CSV table of C-alpha atoms and ligand atoms in Angstrom, one decimal:
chain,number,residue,atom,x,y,z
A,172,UNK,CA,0.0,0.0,0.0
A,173,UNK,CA,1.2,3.3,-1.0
A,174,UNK,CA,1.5,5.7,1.9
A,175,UNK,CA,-0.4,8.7,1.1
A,176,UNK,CA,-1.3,11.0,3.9
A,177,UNK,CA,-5.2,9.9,3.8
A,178,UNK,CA,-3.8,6.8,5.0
A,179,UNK,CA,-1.0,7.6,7.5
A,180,UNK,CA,-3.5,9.4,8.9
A,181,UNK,CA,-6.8,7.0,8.9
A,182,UNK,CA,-3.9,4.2,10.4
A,183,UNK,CA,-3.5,7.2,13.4
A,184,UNK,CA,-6.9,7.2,14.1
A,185,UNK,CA,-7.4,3.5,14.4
A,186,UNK,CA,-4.7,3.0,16.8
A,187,UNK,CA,-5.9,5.3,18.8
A,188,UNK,CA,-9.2,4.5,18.8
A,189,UNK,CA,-7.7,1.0,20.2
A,190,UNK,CA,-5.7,2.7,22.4
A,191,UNK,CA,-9.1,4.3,23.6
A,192,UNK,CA,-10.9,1.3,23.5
A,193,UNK,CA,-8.7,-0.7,25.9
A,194,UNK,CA,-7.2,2.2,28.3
A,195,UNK,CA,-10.5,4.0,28.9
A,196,UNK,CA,-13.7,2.6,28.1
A,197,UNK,CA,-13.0,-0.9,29.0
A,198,UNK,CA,-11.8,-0.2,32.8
A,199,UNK,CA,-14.6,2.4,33.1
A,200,UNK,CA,-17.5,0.2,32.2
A,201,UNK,CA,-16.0,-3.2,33.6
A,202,UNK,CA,-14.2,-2.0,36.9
A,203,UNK,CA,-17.0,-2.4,39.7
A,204,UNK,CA,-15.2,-0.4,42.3
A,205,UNK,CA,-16.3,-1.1,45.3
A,206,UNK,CA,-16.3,1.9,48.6
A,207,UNK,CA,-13.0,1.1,51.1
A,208,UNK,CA,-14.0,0.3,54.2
A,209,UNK,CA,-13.3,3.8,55.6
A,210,UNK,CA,-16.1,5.6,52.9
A,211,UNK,CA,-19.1,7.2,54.4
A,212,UNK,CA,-21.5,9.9,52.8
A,213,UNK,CA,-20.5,13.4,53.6
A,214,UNK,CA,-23.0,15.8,55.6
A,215,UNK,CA,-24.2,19.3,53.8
A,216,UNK,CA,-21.5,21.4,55.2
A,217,UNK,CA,-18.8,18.9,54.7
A,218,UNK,CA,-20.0,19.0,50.7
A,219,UNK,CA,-20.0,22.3,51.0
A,220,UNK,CA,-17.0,23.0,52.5
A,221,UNK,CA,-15.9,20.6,49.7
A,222,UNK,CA,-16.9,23.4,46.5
A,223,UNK,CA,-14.9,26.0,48.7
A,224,UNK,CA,-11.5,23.6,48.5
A,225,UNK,CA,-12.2,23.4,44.7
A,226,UNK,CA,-12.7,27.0,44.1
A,227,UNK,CA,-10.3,28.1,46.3
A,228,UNK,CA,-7.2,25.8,44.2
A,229,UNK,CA,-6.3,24.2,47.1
A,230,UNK,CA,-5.5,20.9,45.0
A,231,UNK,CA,-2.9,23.3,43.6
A,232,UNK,CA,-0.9,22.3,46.5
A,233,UNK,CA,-2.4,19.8,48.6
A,234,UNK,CA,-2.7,16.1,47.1
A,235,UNK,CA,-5.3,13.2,48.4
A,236,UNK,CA,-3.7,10.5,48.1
A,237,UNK,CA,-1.0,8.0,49.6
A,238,UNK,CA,1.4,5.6,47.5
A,239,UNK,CA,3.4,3.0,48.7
A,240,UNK,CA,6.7,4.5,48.3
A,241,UNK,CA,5.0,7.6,50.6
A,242,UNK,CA,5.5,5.6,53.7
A,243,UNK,CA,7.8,8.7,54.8
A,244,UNK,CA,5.1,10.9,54.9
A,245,UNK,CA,4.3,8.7,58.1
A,246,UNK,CA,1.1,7.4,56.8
A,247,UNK,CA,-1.2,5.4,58.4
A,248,UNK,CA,-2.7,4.1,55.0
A,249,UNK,CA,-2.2,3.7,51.8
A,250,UNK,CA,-4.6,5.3,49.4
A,251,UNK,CA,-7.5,2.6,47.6
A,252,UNK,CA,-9.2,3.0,45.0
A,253,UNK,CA,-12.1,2.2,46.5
A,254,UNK,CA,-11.8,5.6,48.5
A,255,UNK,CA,-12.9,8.0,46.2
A,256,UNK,CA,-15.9,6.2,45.0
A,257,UNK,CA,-18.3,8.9,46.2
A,258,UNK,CA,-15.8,12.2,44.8
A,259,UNK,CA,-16.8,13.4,41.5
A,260,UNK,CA,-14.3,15.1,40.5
A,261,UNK,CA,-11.7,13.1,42.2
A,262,UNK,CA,-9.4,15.8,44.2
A,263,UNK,CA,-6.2,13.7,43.9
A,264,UNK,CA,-3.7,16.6,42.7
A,265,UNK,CA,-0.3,15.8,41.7
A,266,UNK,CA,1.7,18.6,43.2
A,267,UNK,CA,2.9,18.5,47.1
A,268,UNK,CA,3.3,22.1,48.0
A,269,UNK,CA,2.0,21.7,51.4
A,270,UNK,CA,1.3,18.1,52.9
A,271,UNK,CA,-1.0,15.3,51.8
A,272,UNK,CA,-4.6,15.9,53.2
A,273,UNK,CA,-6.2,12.3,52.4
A,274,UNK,CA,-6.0,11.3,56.0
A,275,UNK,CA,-6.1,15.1,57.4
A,276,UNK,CA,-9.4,14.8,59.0
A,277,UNK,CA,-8.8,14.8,62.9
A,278,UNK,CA,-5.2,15.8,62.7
A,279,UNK,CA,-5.7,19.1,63.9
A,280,UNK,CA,-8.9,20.6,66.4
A,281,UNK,CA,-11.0,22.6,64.9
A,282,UNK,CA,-9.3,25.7,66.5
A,283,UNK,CA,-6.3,25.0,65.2
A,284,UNK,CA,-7.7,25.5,62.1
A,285,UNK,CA,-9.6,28.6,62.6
A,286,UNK,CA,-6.1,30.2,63.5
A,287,UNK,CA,-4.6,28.0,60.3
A,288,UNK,CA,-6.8,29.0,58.2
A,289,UNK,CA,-7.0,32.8,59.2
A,290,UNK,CA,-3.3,33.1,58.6
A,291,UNK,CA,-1.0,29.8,58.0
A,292,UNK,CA,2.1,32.0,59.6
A,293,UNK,CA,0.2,32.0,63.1
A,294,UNK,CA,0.6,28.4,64.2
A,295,UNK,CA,3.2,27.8,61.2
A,296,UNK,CA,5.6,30.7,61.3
A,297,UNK,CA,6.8,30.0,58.0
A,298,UNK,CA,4.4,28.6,56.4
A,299,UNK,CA,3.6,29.5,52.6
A,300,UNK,CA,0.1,29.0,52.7
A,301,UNK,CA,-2.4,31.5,51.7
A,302,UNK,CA,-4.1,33.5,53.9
A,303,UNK,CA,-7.3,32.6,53.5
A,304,UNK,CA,-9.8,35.0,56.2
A,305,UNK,CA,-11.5,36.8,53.5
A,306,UNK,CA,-13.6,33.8,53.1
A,307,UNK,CA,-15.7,34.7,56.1
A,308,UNK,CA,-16.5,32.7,59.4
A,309,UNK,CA,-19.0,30.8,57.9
A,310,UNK,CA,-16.9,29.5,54.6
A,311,UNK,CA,-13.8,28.6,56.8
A,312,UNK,CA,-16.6,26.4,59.0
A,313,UNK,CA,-17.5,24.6,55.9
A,314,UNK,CA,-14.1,24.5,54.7
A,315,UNK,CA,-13.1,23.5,58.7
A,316,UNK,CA,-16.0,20.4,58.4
A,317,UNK,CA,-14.5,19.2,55.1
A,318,UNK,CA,-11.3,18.7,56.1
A,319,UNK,CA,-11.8,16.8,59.5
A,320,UNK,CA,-13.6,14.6,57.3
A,321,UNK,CA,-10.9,13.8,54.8
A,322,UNK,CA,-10.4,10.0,55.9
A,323,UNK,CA,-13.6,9.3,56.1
A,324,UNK,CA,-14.5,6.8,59.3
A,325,UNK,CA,-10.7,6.9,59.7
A,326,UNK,CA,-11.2,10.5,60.6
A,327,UNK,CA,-14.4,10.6,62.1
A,328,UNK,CA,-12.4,8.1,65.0
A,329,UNK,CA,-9.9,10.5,65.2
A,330,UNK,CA,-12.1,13.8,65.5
A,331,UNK,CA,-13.8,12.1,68.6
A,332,UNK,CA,-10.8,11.2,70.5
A,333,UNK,CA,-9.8,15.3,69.8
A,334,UNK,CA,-13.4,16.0,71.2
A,335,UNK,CA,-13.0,13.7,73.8
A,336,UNK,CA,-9.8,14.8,75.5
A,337,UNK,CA,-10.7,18.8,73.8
A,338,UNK,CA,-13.6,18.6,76.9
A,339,UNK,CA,-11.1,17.0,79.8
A,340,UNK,CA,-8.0,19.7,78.9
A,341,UNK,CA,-11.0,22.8,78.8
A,342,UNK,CA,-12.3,21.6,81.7
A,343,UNK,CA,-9.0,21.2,83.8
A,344,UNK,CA,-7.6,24.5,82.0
A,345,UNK,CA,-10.5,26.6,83.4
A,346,UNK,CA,-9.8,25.9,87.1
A,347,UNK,CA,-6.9,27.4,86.8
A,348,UNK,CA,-3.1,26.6,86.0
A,349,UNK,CA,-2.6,23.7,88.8
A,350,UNK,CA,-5.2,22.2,87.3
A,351,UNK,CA,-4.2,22.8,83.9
A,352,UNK,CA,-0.2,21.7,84.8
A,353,UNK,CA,-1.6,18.3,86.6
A,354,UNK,CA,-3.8,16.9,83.9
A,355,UNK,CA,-1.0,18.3,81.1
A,356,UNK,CA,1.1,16.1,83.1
A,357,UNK,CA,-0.8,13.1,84.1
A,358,UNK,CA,-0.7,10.7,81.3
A,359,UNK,CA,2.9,11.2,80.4
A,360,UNK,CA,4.5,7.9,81.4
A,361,UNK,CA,6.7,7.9,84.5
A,362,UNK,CA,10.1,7.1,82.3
A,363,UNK,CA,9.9,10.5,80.7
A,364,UNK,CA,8.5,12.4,83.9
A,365,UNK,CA,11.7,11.4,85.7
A,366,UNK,CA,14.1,12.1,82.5
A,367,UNK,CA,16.1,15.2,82.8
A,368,UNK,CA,17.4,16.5,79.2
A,369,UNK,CA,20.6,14.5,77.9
A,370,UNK,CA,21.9,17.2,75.9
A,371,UNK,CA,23.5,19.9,77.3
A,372,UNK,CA,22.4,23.4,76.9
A,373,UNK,CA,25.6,24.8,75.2
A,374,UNK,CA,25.4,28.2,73.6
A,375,UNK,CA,25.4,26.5,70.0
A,376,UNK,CA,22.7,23.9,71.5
A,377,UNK,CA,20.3,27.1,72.5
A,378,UNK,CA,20.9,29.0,69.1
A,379,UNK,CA,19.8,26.2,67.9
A,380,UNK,CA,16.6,25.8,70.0
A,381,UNK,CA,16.0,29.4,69.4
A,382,UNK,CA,15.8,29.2,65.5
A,383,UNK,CA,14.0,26.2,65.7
A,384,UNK,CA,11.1,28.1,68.3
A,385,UNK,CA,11.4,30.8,66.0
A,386,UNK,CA,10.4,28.5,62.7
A,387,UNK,CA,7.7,26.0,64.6
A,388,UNK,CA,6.3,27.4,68.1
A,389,UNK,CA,6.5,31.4,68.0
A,390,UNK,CA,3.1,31.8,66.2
A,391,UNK,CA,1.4,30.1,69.5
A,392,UNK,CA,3.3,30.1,72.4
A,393,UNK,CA,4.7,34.2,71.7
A,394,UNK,CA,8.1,35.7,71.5
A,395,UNK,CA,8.7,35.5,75.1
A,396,UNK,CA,6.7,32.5,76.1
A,397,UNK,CA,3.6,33.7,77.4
A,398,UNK,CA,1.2,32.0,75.2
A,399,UNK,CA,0.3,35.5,73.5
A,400,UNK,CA,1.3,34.6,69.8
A,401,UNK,CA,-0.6,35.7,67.4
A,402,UNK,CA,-2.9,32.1,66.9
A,403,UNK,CA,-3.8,32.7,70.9
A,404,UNK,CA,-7.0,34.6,70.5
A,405,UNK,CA,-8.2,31.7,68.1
A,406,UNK,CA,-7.5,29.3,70.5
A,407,UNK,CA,-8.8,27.4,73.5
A,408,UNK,CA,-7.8,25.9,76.1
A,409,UNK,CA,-4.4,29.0,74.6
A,410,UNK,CA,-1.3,28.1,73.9
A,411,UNK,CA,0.6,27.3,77.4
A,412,UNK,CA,2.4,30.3,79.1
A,413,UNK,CA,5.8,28.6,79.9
A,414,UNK,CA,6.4,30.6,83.1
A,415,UNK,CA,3.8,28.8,84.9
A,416,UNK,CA,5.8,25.8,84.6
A,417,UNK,CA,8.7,27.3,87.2
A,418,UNK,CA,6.9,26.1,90.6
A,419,UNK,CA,6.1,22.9,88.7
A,420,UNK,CA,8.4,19.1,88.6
A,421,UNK,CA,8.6,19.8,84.9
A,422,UNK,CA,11.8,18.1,83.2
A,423,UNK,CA,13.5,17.8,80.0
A,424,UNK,CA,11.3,14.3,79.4
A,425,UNK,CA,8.3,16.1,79.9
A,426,UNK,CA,8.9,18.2,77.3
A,427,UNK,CA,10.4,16.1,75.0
A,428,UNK,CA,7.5,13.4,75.1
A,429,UNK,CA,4.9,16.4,74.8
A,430,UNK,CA,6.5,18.1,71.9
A,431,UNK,CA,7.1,14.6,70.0
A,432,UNK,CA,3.7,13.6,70.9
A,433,UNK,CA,1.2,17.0,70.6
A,434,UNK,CA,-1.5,17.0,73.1
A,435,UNK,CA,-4.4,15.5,72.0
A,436,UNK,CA,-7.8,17.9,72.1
A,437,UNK,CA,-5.6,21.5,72.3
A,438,UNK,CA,-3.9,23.1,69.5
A,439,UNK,CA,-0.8,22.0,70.3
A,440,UNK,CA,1.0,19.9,67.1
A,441,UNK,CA,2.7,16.8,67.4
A,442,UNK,CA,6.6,17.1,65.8
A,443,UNK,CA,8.0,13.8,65.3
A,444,UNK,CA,7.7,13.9,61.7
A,445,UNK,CA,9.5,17.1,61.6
A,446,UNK,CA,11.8,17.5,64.2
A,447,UNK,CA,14.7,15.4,64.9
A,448,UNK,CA,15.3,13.8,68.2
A,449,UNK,CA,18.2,16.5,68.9
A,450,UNK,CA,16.2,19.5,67.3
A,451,UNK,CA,13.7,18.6,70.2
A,452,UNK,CA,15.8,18.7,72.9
A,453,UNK,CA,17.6,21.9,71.5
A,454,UNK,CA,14.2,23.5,71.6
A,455,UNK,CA,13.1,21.9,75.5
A,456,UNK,CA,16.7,23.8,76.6
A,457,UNK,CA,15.7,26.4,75.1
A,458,UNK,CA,12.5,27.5,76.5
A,459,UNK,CA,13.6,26.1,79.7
A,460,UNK,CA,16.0,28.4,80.3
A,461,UNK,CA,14.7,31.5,78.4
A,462,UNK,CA,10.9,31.0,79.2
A,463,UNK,CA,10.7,28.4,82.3
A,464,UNK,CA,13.5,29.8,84.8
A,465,UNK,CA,15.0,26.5,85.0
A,466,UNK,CA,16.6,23.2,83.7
A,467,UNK,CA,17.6,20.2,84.3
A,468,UNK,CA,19.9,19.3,81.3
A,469,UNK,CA,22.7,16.8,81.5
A,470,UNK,CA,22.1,15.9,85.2
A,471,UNK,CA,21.8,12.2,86.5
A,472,UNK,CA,20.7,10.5,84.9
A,473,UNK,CA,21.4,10.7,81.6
A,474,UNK,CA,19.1,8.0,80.0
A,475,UNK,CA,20.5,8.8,76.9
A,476,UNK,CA,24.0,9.5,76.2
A,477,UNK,CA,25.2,12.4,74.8
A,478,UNK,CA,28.4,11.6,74.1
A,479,UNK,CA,28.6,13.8,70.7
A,480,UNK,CA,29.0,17.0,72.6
A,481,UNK,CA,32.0,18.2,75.0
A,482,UNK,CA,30.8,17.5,78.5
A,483,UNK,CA,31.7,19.9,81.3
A,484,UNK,CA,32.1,17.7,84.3
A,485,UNK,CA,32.8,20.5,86.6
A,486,UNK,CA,29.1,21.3,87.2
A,487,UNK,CA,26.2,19.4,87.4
A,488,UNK,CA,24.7,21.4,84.6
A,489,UNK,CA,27.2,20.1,82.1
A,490,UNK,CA,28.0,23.0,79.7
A,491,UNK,CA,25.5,25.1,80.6
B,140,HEC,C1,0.5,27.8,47.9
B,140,HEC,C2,0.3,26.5,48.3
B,140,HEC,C3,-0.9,26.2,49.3
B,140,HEC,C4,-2.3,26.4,49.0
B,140,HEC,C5,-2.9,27.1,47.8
B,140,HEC,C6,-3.0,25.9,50.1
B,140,HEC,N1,-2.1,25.3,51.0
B,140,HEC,FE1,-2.6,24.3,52.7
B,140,HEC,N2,-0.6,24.1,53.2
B,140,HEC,C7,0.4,24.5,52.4
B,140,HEC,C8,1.7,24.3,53.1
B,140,HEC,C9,3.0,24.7,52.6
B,140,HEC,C10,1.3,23.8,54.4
B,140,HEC,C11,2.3,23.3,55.5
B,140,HEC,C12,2.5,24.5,56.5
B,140,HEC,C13,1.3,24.9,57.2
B,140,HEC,O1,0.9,24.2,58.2
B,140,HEC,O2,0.8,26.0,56.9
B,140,HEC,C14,-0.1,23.6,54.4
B,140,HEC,C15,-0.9,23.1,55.4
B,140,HEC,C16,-2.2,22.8,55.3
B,140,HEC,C17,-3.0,22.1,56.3
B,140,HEC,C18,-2.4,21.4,57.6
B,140,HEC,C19,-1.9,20.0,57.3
B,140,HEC,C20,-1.3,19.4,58.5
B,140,HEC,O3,-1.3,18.1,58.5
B,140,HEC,O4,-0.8,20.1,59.4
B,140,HEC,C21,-4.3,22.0,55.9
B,140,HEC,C22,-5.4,21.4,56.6
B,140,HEC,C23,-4.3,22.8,54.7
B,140,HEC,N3,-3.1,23.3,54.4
B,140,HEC,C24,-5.5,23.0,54.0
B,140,HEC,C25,-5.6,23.8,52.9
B,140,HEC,C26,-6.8,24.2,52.2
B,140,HEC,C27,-8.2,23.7,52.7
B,140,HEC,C28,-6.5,25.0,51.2
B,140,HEC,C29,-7.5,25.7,50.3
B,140,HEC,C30,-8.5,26.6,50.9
B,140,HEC,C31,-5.1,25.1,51.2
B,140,HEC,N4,-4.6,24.4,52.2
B,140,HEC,C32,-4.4,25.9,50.2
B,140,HEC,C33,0.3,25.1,51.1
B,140,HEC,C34,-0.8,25.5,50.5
B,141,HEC,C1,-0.8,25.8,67.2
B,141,HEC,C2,-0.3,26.3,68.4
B,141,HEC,C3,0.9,25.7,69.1
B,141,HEC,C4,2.1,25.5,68.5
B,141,HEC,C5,2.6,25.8,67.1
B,141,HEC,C6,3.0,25.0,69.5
B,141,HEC,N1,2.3,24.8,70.7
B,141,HEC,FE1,3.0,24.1,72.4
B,141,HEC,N2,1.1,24.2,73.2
B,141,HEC,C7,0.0,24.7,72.6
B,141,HEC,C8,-1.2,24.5,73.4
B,141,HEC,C9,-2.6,24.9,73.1
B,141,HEC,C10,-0.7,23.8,74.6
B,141,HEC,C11,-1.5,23.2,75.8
B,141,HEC,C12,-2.4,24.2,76.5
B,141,HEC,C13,-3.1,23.6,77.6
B,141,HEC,O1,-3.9,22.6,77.5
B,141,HEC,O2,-2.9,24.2,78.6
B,141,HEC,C14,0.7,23.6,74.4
B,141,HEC,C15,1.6,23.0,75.3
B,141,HEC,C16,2.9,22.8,75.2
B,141,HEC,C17,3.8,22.1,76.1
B,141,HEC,C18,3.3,21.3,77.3
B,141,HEC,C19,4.1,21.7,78.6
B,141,HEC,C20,3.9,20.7,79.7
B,141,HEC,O3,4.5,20.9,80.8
B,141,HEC,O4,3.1,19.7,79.6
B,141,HEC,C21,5.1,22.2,75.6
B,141,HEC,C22,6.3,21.6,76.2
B,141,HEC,C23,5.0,22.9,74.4
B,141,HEC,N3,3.7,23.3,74.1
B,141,HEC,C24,6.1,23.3,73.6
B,141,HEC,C25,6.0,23.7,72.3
B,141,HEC,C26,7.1,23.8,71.4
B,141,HEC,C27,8.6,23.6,71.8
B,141,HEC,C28,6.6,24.2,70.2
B,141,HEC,C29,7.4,24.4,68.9
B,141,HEC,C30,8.2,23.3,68.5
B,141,HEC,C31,5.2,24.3,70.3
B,141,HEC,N4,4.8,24.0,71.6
B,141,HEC,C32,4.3,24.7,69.3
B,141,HEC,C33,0.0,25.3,71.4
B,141,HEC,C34,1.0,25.3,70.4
């Protein structure tokens, strides 16, 4: 056969139409995809707050969905297809700006995200996110529902244990700050409660811890550690005002195990996907010292050993 462009052309179209055939209309019409175990119907203002997310571009830089090789995103689960059976359009998004929201729903209490959402640089002080308060109280609400419900029954277990412990911490928080230091303190496992900080609080170790409360906890807890950052007045029970911690047995464990962990029902994040073991106890000495009014780093005993760094054995408080 001679090849004419007629032809070329007619043999183009028949591939593709193959192509067609086998890559798109035969999966769409013979997958039954069945909903995960995890898919429930969304309520009006989560649907709602679903068209704001879509309008606003937030798939621009937020994906929905987890692949195997994302283990190190610290994900619980990895995404089925049989998740998005009810989404039309389907919000995966391909770009990672900020972090996957799939499995966002309970992450965060709702005030953290009225403070979030009203300005990402007040509980993230370097956040790139968007502003996004012009929507109004009622939008960010909707937007607020949406997103504790991404993870479906996933999320819904995790939004209840954030309501459940929200209504212990508010309670203890409003008879005052014994009350509020005692049940911030009473689930933390004896191990840590008795571990003073390994590291000691050299003058590199506290620059360090002062960049790092700079980047992560200056939005919340304030400059000087009062708990009058700029996210406070969206928050309650507020951001902790360190200084009440000076008449208190607070150690270096304490700290570390609350600021790896978060606190369950307050505002307050977890880190331990962001911040290294040492960054944490950079940051504990830190506010100890600056914001507390004392420490306890490098005493006995030293649970872990900080070899790494010089040791002053002369005093008790190592190189501090
Ligand atoms: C320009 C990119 C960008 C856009 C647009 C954007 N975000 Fe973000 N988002 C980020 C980044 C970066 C972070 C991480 C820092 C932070 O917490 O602000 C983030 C964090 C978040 C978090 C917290 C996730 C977590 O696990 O802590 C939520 C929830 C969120 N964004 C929702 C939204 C919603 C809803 C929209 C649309 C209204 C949106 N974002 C638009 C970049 C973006
Ligand atoms: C989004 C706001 C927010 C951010 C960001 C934040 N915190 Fe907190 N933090 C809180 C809240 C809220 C509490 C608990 C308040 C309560 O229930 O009294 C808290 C409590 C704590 C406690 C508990 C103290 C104790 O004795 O149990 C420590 C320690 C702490 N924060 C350290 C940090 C450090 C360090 C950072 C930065 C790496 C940080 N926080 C970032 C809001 C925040």
């Amino acid at each position: 056969m001679k090849m004419t462009t007629s032809v070329l052309l007619a043999g183009t179209m028949i591939i593709f139409a193959v192509i067609f055939v086998i890559v798109v209309l035969i999966p769409t019409y013979q997958a039954e995809v069945k909903p995960s175990e995890m898919v429930r119907m969304r309520t009006e203002i989560e649907e709602e707050g679903r068209h704001i997310y879509i309008a606003n571009g937030c798939t621009y830089c937020h994906s929905q969905y987890i692949r195997p090789q994302d283990w190190d995103l610290g994900a619980e689960r990895i995404a089925k297809e049989g998740d998005y059976v009810l989404d039309e359009p389907v919000l995966l998004g391909s770009i990672r700006t900020g972090p996957d929201l799939s499995q966002a729903g309970g992450e965060h209490p709702d005030d953290w995200h009225r403070a979030h959402f009203t300005n990402p640089r007040y509980t993230r002080p370097e956040s790139i996110m968007p502003p996004f308060k012009f929507l109004g109280d009622e939008k960010v609400k909707s937007l607020t529902a949406y997103v504790q419900s991404l993870g479906g029954k996933d999320a819904d277990a995790r939004v209840s244990r954030q309501k459940h412990w929200h209504k212990i911490l508010t309670e203890a928080y409003d008879k005052g700050p014994d009350s509020n230091v005692a049940i911030l303190h009473r689930y933390i496992p004896e191990m840590w409660i008795n571990m003073p900080n390994p590291y000691p609080a050299t003058e590199a170790a506290l620059k360090r811890g002062e960049r790092i409360y700079q980047s992560f906890c200056l939005g919340c807890h304030g400059p000087v550690g009062d708990g009058q950052g700029p996210a406070a007045k969206y928050l309650y029970p507020p951001p902790l005002n360190f200084t009440v911690l000076n008449r208190t047995g607070v150690s270096g464990g304490i700290f570390y195990y609350q600021i790896m962990n978060g606190i369950t029902g307050t505002a307050m994040p977890y880190f331990k996907r962001e911040l290294e073991s040492e960054k944490i106890w950079d940051v504990s000495n830190y506010v100890m010292i600056n914001f507390v009014g004392k420490n306890d780093a490098n005493t006995e005993p030293r649970g872990i050993d900080a070899a790494y760094e010089p040791v002053d054995t002369s005093t008790k408080q190592g190189g501090k």
